[in-house]
Short mmCIF file of C-alpha atoms in Angstrom, two decimals:
data_model
loop_
_atom_site.label_atom_id
_atom_site.label_comp_id
_atom_site.label_asym_id
_atom_site.label_seq_id
_atom_site.Cartn_x
_atom_site.Cartn_y
_atom_site.Cartn_z
CA SER N 885 0.00 0.40 -0.03
CA ALA N 886 1.34 3.67 -0.92
CA LEU N 887 2.92 6.11 2.01
CA ASN N 888 1.73 9.41 2.98
CA ASN N 889 3.62 12.24 3.56
CA SER N 890 4.48 11.19 7.15
CA GLY N 891 5.26 8.21 5.96
CA VAL N 892 2.60 6.62 7.26
CA GLU N 893 0.48 3.67 5.49
CA ASP N 894 -2.52 4.94 3.91
CA LEU N 895 -5.66 4.56 6.37
CA PRO N 896 -9.18 3.50 4.95
CA ARG N 897 -11.17 6.52 4.15
CA GLY N 898 -14.11 5.35 6.75
CA PHE N 899 -14.82 2.92 8.83
CA ALA N 900 -17.18 1.78 11.70
CA PHE N 901 -19.09 -0.57 13.54
CA TYR N 902 -21.74 -1.50 16.38
CA ASP N 903 -22.92 -4.03 18.01
CA ILE N 904 -26.02 -3.47 19.77
CA ASN N 905 -27.52 -6.64 22.26
CA GLY N 906 -29.69 -6.90 25.24
CA GLN N 907 -32.60 -8.74 27.38
CA ILE N 908 -35.51 -8.92 29.33
CA THR N 909 -36.67 -11.31 31.19
CA TYR N 910 -40.21 -11.24 33.14
CA ARG N 911 -41.53 -13.38 35.82
CA ILE N 912 -45.21 -13.47 34.78
CA SER N 913 -45.73 -16.36 37.59
CA ALA N 914 -43.85 -18.78 39.64
CA ARG N 915 -43.89 -21.07 37.15
CA ASP N 916 -43.92 -19.06 33.87
CA ARG N 917 -41.24 -17.10 32.52
CA LEU N 918 -40.98 -15.06 29.34
CA SER N 919 -37.29 -13.53 27.65
CA LEU N 920 -36.90 -11.22 24.92
CA SER N 921 -33.43 -10.58 23.72
CA GLY N 922 -32.34 -8.80 20.37
CA TYR N 923 -29.11 -8.43 18.69
CA ALA N 924 -27.70 -6.02 15.74
CA GLY N 925 -23.96 -5.57 14.33
CA ARG N 926 -22.46 -4.04 10.69
CA ASP N 927 -19.58 -3.33 9.94
CA GLN N 928 -18.49 -1.05 7.00
CA LEU N 929 -14.54 -0.28 5.39
CA ASP N 930 -14.10 1.67 2.81
CA TYR N 931 -10.42 0.83 1.64
CA PRO N 932 -8.34 2.17 -0.61
CA ILE N 933 -6.05 -0.10 -2.45
CA PHE N 934 -4.08 1.72 -5.58
CA ASP N 935 -4.74 5.64 -6.66
CA ASP N 936 -7.73 3.98 -8.93
CA ALA N 937 -9.27 1.13 -6.57
CA ARG N 938 -10.81 0.37 -3.73
CA PHE N 939 -13.34 -1.74 -1.03
CA ASP N 940 -16.48 -0.73 -0.27
CA VAL N 941 -17.34 -3.70 2.81
CA SER N 942 -20.17 -3.75 4.48
CA TYR N 943 -21.97 -7.01 6.50
CA GLY N 944 -23.26 -7.57 9.67
CA ASN N 945 -26.37 -9.99 11.32
CA GLN N 946 -29.40 -9.09 12.99
CA VAL N 947 -31.02 -11.68 15.65
CA LEU N 948 -34.47 -11.56 17.52
CA SER N 949 -35.57 -14.15 20.23
CA ALA N 950 -38.70 -14.66 22.59
CA ARG N 951 -38.36 -17.80 24.94
CA TRP N 952 -41.31 -18.82 27.05
CA ARG N 953 -40.73 -21.30 30.02
CA HIS N 954 -43.71 -23.35 31.72
CA LEU N 955 -42.97 -25.10 34.83
CA PHE N 956 -45.75 -27.92 34.97
CA ALA N 957 -44.39 -29.75 37.68
CA ASP N 958 -41.20 -29.99 39.74
CA ASN N 959 -39.75 -32.40 37.83
CA PHE N 960 -41.76 -31.34 33.82
CA PHE N 961 -41.26 -28.24 31.98
CA ILE N 962 -41.41 -26.66 28.51
CA ARG N 963 -39.98 -24.41 26.62
CA THR N 964 -41.16 -22.23 23.23
CA THR N 965 -38.76 -20.28 21.30
CA ALA N 966 -39.29 -18.07 18.39
CA THR N 967 -36.41 -16.75 17.12
CA THR N 968 -35.62 -14.50 13.79
CA SER N 969 -32.25 -13.75 12.18
CA ARG N 970 -30.68 -12.52 9.11
CA TYR N 971 -26.93 -11.87 8.08
CA PHE N 972 -25.75 -10.06 5.24
CA SER N 973 -23.14 -8.96 3.14
CA ASP N 974 -23.13 -6.36 0.55
CA PRO N 975 -19.06 -5.80 -0.44
CA VAL N 976 -18.14 -4.15 -3.46
CA ALA N 977 -14.53 -3.81 -5.48
CA ASP N 978 -14.49 -0.96 -7.84
CA ILE N 979 -11.01 -1.58 -10.16
CA SER N 980 -10.49 1.46 -12.39
CA GLY N 981 -14.32 2.14 -12.63
CA THR N 982 -14.82 -1.68 -13.42
CA LYS N 983 -17.18 -2.53 -10.45
CA PHE N 984 -17.83 -6.31 -8.87
CA VAL N 985 -20.94 -6.61 -6.58
CA ARG N 986 -21.94 -9.16 -4.25
CA ASP N 987 -25.14 -8.98 -2.54
CA ASN N 988 -26.07 -11.38 0.13
CA ASP N 989 -28.75 -12.33 2.52
CA VAL N 990 -29.49 -14.99 4.43
CA VAL N 991 -32.86 -15.30 6.91
CA ASP N 992 -33.83 -18.07 8.86
CA ILE N 993 -37.16 -18.22 10.71
CA SER N 994 -38.23 -20.62 13.20
CA GLY N 995 -39.79 -21.80 16.51
CA GLN N 996 -38.68 -24.74 18.58
CA VAL N 997 -40.17 -26.50 21.29
CA ASP N 998 -38.33 -28.47 23.90
CA ALA N 999 -39.24 -30.69 26.54
CA VAL N 1000 -37.76 -32.06 30.36
CA TRP N 1001 -39.36 -34.22 32.43
CA GLN N 1002 -37.58 -36.10 35.40
CA ALA N 1003 -39.05 -39.32 35.06
CA SER N 1004 -36.57 -40.63 38.28
CA GLU N 1005 -34.18 -40.74 39.78
CA ALA N 1006 -32.24 -42.81 36.72
CA HIS N 1007 -34.23 -41.71 33.89
CA THR N 1008 -34.12 -37.69 32.38
CA LEU N 1009 -36.31 -37.81 29.31
CA GLU N 1010 -35.58 -34.85 26.81
CA GLY N 1011 -37.52 -34.09 23.77
CA GLY N 1012 -38.35 -31.10 21.24
CA ALA N 1013 -39.27 -30.59 17.76
CA LYS N 1014 -37.80 -27.39 15.50
CA PHE N 1015 -40.13 -25.58 12.45
CA GLY N 1016 -38.46 -23.45 9.92
CA SER N 1017 -37.39 -21.69 6.53
CA PHE N 1018 -34.52 -21.09 5.27
CA THR N 1019 -33.73 -18.70 2.58
CA THR N 1020 -30.23 -17.86 0.96
CA ASN N 1021 -30.64 -15.23 -1.53
CA LEU N 1022 -27.04 -14.30 -3.77
CA ARG N 1023 -26.58 -12.09 -6.74
CA ASN N 1024 -23.01 -11.09 -7.92
CA PHE N 1025 -22.83 -8.23 -10.72
CA PHE N 1026 -19.64 -7.44 -12.68
CA ASP N 1027 -19.81 -4.61 -14.79
CA GLY N 1028 -23.36 -4.14 -14.12
CA ASP N 1029 -24.32 -7.32 -15.64
CA GLN N 1030 -25.67 -10.20 -13.31
CA THR N 1031 -23.07 -12.73 -13.46
CA TYR N 1032 -24.45 -15.08 -10.56
CA SER N 1033 -27.62 -15.59 -8.30
CA PRO N 1034 -28.79 -18.37 -6.33
CA ARG N 1035 -31.98 -18.09 -4.38
CA ILE N 1036 -32.76 -21.09 -2.54
CA GLN N 1037 -36.26 -21.16 -0.05
CA THR N 1038 -37.17 -23.87 1.72
CA PRO N 1039 -38.88 -24.78 5.03
CA TYR N 1040 -36.78 -27.67 7.04
CA ALA N 1041 -37.77 -29.40 10.51
CA SER N 1042 -36.22 -31.82 13.15
CA ALA N 1043 -37.55 -33.53 16.30
CA TYR N 1044 -35.51 -35.63 18.94
CA VAL N 1045 -35.52 -37.83 22.17
CA GLN N 1046 -32.60 -38.42 24.34
CA ASP N 1047 -32.77 -39.91 27.24
CA THR N 1048 -30.03 -40.04 30.43
CA PHE N 1049 -29.12 -42.89 32.66
CA THR N 1050 -27.31 -42.78 35.83
CA PRO N 1051 -28.12 -46.31 37.05
CA THR N 1052 -25.35 -45.40 39.79
CA ALA N 1053 -23.07 -42.24 40.90
CA ASP N 1054 -20.16 -43.42 39.32
CA TRP N 1055 -21.79 -43.94 35.71
CA ARG N 1056 -24.03 -41.71 33.12
CA VAL N 1057 -25.34 -42.41 29.87
CA ARG N 1058 -26.88 -40.39 27.27
CA GLY N 1059 -28.07 -41.85 24.00
CA GLY N 1060 -30.67 -40.27 21.14
CA VAL N 1061 -31.75 -39.49 18.17
CA ARG N 1062 -32.49 -36.83 16.12
CA VAL N 1063 -34.22 -36.46 12.50
CA ASN N 1064 -33.39 -33.76 10.32
CA HIS N 1065 -35.84 -32.81 7.16
CA TYR N 1066 -34.77 -30.69 4.58
CA ALA N 1067 -37.48 -29.40 1.63
CA ALA N 1068 -35.20 -28.54 -0.81
CA GLY N 1069 -34.23 -31.61 -2.32
CA GLY N 1070 -37.03 -33.97 -0.20
CA HIS N 1071 -34.01 -34.97 2.55
CA TRP N 1072 -35.25 -36.87 5.89
CA ARG N 1073 -31.84 -37.97 7.43
CA ILE N 1074 -31.48 -39.81 11.22
CA ALA N 1075 -28.13 -38.72 13.22
CA PRO N 1076 -27.76 -40.78 16.41
CA ARG N 1077 -26.04 -40.01 19.61
CA LEU N 1078 -24.61 -41.71 22.29
CA SER N 1079 -22.19 -41.30 25.38
CA VAL N 1080 -21.06 -42.46 28.29
CA GLU N 1081 -19.18 -41.07 31.27
CA ARG N 1082 -17.79 -43.41 34.38
CA GLN N 1083 -16.18 -42.11 37.33
CA LEU N 1084 -13.22 -43.62 37.70
CA THR N 1085 -11.63 -42.27 41.26
CA ASP N 1086 -13.00 -39.50 43.16
CA GLY N 1087 -9.87 -37.47 40.72
CA ALA N 1088 -10.43 -39.29 37.75
CA ARG N 1089 -13.94 -39.51 34.98
CA LEU N 1090 -13.29 -41.24 31.71
CA GLN N 1091 -15.67 -40.20 28.96
CA MET N 1092 -16.40 -41.56 25.86
CA GLY N 1093 -18.63 -40.48 22.50
CA TYR N 1094 -20.41 -40.82 19.48
CA GLY N 1095 -22.43 -38.93 16.76
CA ARG N 1096 -23.30 -38.27 13.47
CA TYR N 1097 -23.76 -34.95 12.45
CA TYR N 1098 -25.59 -33.11 8.75
CA GLN N 1099 -24.17 -29.94 7.24
CA TYR N 1100 -27.12 -28.10 5.11
CA LEU N 1101 -24.74 -25.06 4.32
CA THR N 1102 -21.78 -24.68 3.23
CA LEU N 1103 -19.51 -21.39 3.66
CA VAL N 1104 -17.67 -20.49 0.40
CA THR N 1105 -14.77 -18.49 1.37
CA THR N 1106 -12.60 -16.12 -0.63
CA GLU N 1107 -9.04 -14.34 -0.34
CA LEU N 1108 -10.38 -10.87 -0.01
CA PHE N 1109 -12.29 -9.90 3.20
CA SER N 1110 -14.49 -12.12 4.47
CA ALA N 1111 -17.98 -10.41 3.93
CA PHE N 1112 -16.82 -11.77 0.17
CA ASP N 1113 -17.60 -14.43 2.06
CA PHE N 1114 -21.00 -16.33 0.93
CA TRP N 1115 -23.14 -19.40 2.14
CA LEU N 1116 -24.65 -22.17 -0.06
CA THR N 1117 -26.95 -24.78 0.01
CA THR N 1118 -28.62 -28.17 -0.62
CA ASP N 1119 -30.76 -28.47 -2.66
CA ASP N 1120 -32.68 -31.25 -5.35
CA ASN N 1121 -29.45 -32.75 -6.87
CA VAL N 1122 -27.07 -31.47 -3.94
CA GLU N 1123 -27.40 -34.23 -0.87
CA PRO N 1124 -26.03 -32.74 2.77
CA SER N 1125 -22.87 -33.31 4.24
CA TYR N 1126 -22.62 -35.45 7.53
CA GLY N 1127 -19.38 -36.84 9.18
CA ASP N 1128 -19.73 -39.02 11.95
CA GLN N 1129 -17.34 -37.68 14.98
CA PHE N 1130 -15.73 -39.92 17.59
CA LEU N 1131 -14.52 -39.08 21.04
CA ALA N 1132 -13.00 -40.14 24.13
CA GLY N 1133 -11.16 -37.96 27.12
CA LEU N 1134 -9.86 -38.36 30.41
CA LYS N 1135 -10.71 -35.76 33.23
CA THR N 1136 -8.46 -35.46 36.45
CA GLN N 1137 -7.22 -33.65 39.46
CA PRO N 1138 -4.16 -34.34 39.97
CA ALA N 1139 -3.99 -32.46 43.27
CA ASN N 1140 -5.86 -30.13 44.99
CA ASN N 1141 -7.20 -26.57 42.48
CA LEU N 1142 -5.74 -28.21 39.76
CA GLU N 1143 -7.19 -30.06 36.67
CA PHE N 1144 -5.61 -31.66 33.61
CA ASP N 1145 -7.81 -32.53 31.50
CA VAL N 1146 -7.25 -35.10 27.46
CA GLU N 1147 -8.91 -35.72 24.57
CA LEU N 1148 -8.98 -37.72 21.29
CA TYR N 1149 -11.34 -37.06 18.28
CA TYR N 1150 -11.64 -38.22 15.25
CA ARG N 1151 -14.04 -37.04 12.37
CA THR N 1152 -15.27 -37.80 8.86
CA MET N 1153 -16.59 -35.90 6.70
CA ARG N 1154 -18.28 -37.51 3.27
CA ASP N 1155 -20.57 -35.68 0.63
CA LEU N 1156 -18.77 -32.09 1.02
CA PHE N 1157 -19.65 -29.65 -1.01
CA GLU N 1158 -18.14 -26.69 -2.17
CA LEU N 1159 -18.33 -23.76 -5.28
CA ASP N 1160 -16.00 -24.69 -8.48
CA GLN N 1161 -14.09 -21.18 -8.66
CA ARG N 1162 -12.06 -22.51 -11.21
CA ILE N 1163 -15.60 -21.55 -13.82
CA THR N 1164 -14.96 -18.05 -15.11
CA ASP N 1165 -18.76 -17.90 -16.03
CA TYR N 1166 -21.92 -19.40 -13.86
CA THR N 1167 -24.62 -17.77 -16.01
CA GLY N 1168 -27.31 -20.69 -17.26
CA LEU N 1169 -25.87 -23.25 -15.76
CA PRO N 1170 -27.78 -25.69 -13.63
CA TYR N 1171 -27.04 -25.37 -9.70
CA ARG N 1172 -25.33 -28.86 -9.12
CA GLU N 1173 -22.76 -28.13 -12.37
CA THR N 1174 -21.21 -25.33 -10.69
CA LEU N 1175 -20.09 -26.92 -7.68
CA LEU N 1176 -17.24 -29.68 -6.52
CA PHE N 1177 -18.40 -32.43 -4.45
CA GLY N 1178 -15.72 -34.34 -1.61
CA GLU N 1179 -14.67 -35.78 1.26
CA GLY N 1180 -12.51 -35.31 4.25
CA TYR N 1181 -11.50 -36.58 7.75
CA ALA N 1182 -10.17 -34.64 10.45
CA TYR N 1183 -8.14 -35.91 14.25
CA GLY N 1184 -6.18 -34.25 16.79
CA ALA N 1185 -6.02 -34.36 20.95
CA GLU N 1186 -6.58 -31.88 23.13
CA VAL N 1187 -5.12 -30.93 26.34
CA LEU N 1188 -5.53 -28.72 29.28
CA LEU N 1189 -4.18 -27.76 32.23
CA ARG N 1190 -6.36 -25.44 34.92
CA ARG N 1191 -5.61 -23.90 37.79
CA PRO N 1192 -8.80 -22.36 38.44
CA GLU N 1193 -8.39 -20.10 42.12
CA GLY N 1194 -5.31 -19.06 44.23
CA ARG N 1195 -2.89 -16.06 43.67
CA LEU N 1196 -1.59 -17.63 41.07
CA ASN N 1197 -4.25 -18.62 38.28
CA GLY N 1198 -4.93 -19.45 34.90
CA PHE N 1199 -4.85 -22.51 32.36
CA ILE N 1200 -2.71 -23.73 29.38
CA GLY N 1201 -4.40 -25.45 26.52
CA TYR N 1202 -2.64 -27.14 23.62
CA THR N 1203 -4.46 -28.58 19.87
CA LEU N 1204 -2.47 -30.88 17.72
CA GLY N 1205 -4.91 -31.85 15.00
CA ARG N 1206 -5.04 -32.23 11.43
CA THR N 1207 -7.60 -31.90 8.73
CA GLU N 1208 -7.86 -32.40 5.07
CA ARG N 1209 -10.09 -32.49 2.37
CA ARG N 1210 -10.17 -34.01 -1.17
CA TYR N 1211 -12.32 -32.98 -4.73
CA ASN N 1212 -13.76 -34.73 -7.42
CA GLY N 1213 -11.44 -33.18 -10.65
CA PHE N 1214 -9.16 -31.14 -8.19
CA GLU N 1215 -5.73 -31.02 -7.47
CA ASP N 1216 -5.68 -34.74 -9.28
CA GLY N 1217 -8.37 -36.06 -6.31
CA ASP N 1218 -5.42 -35.85 -4.04
CA PHE N 1219 -5.60 -34.57 -0.29
CA PHE N 1220 -4.44 -31.58 0.71
CA PRO N 1221 -5.19 -29.23 3.64
CA PRO N 1222 -7.89 -26.47 3.66
CA LYS N 1223 -7.59 -23.17 5.27
CA TYR N 1224 -9.14 -24.80 8.36
CA ASP N 1225 -6.49 -27.11 9.34
CA ARG N 1226 -3.72 -25.90 12.32
CA THR N 1227 -1.72 -28.11 13.22
CA HIS N 1228 -0.76 -26.39 16.61
CA ASP N 1229 -2.55 -24.22 18.82
CA LEU N 1230 -1.32 -23.12 21.90
CA THR N 1231 -3.13 -20.76 24.40
CA ALA N 1232 -1.73 -19.67 27.86
CA VAL N 1233 -3.78 -17.58 30.28
CA LEU N 1234 -1.71 -16.62 33.34
CA ASN N 1235 -3.65 -14.63 36.41
CA TRP N 1236 -1.69 -13.06 39.45
CA ASP N 1237 -3.16 -11.54 42.20
CA PHE N 1238 -0.43 -9.76 44.29
CA ALA N 1239 -1.79 -7.58 46.35
CA ASP N 1240 -5.76 -6.17 47.03
CA GLY N 1241 -7.22 -5.14 44.00
CA TRP N 1242 -4.59 -5.75 41.76
CA ARG N 1243 -4.01 -8.27 39.05
CA ALA N 1244 -0.98 -8.96 36.61
CA THR N 1245 -2.60 -10.51 33.63
CA GLY N 1246 -0.35 -12.63 31.02
CA VAL N 1247 -1.54 -13.85 27.67
CA PHE N 1248 0.34 -16.21 24.67
CA THR N 1249 -1.05 -17.90 21.66
CA TYR N 1250 0.61 -19.54 19.18
CA ALA N 1251 -0.89 -20.77 15.91
CA THR N 1252 0.38 -22.71 13.05
CA GLY N 1253 -0.06 -20.36 9.79
CA GLN N 1254 -2.86 -20.90 7.10
CA ALA N 1255 -2.28 -23.94 5.04
CA TYR N 1256 -1.44 -22.51 1.47
CA THR N 1257 -1.29 -25.68 -1.51
CA GLU N 1258 0.86 -24.48 -4.49
CA PRO N 1259 -1.35 -24.88 -7.89
CA ARG N 1260 -0.05 -27.85 -10.51
#
């Protein structure tokens, strides 16, 4: 970037942002509670790159939610939630008078009911259902001409049941199943979940779990500002992505006021879909033909050492991880590390309360840089 007369790099011509959030909770009666919450945020940036090139970036989120909780009995209550949310981004790139404009909106309107029943000392049953409508609207313009405009609006629904079984003080088993329906494409999916916890000693607890997860959206990222990123969804000829996740962990307390946790995980990724950015003109192409399809996996280990109390307190967390993906017709079908790959991630936070009302805090972070695969 160019330097101004003071030798300082040019700053954006204008930038502004705001975040507003609030919540109101009203206790209607001893058995009824109503809460309203909302959030609105927006980032605006006008950034010159060269004398004849600039980015005008604008993006944000808006969320409004209402929740009613009714206690039917001491061991049974229901939560009812209504939510509407909107993500928007409207970035403009102007290079020598030629404009690239992206108009991107994602709107989600949903209602959800959850019930919790303490059936006995050994069983806690939970269940619920969610219904909503999801809309993605993306329009790309190049020099005034619309080049890409996929718009998908679809209802969706899901329902789940779950039981937490505690046969003894040392064992806890939680099992459940979720059924999902996504109207665009008529996709029905069943997702089981299972977790087991065993208290080995007073200071050690073993955890194991499995779950299947479905993803009906994919985020398409670019090399520019994140406001240029956009979402694509499952459709008639595009199957939802899914993965199976396995984890095992050990939580320990080796000494008083000291916690040490270790967790291992492995996850598969199937039916991934991504925009084929090698295509120069998407006009008139069927939605499926604009995408790449692939698979991937992720695995790793997480370690956490924590001292929650005392004059010297804090934590050290370290993650060793690996994730790779591959897509049909891309890089000869070989696996490659995507931008989400971080081999090493280390965070340390230490607090020292050295006098009444005085605290010193130190923070250290280290992370492997963003992965890059050289084109062939």
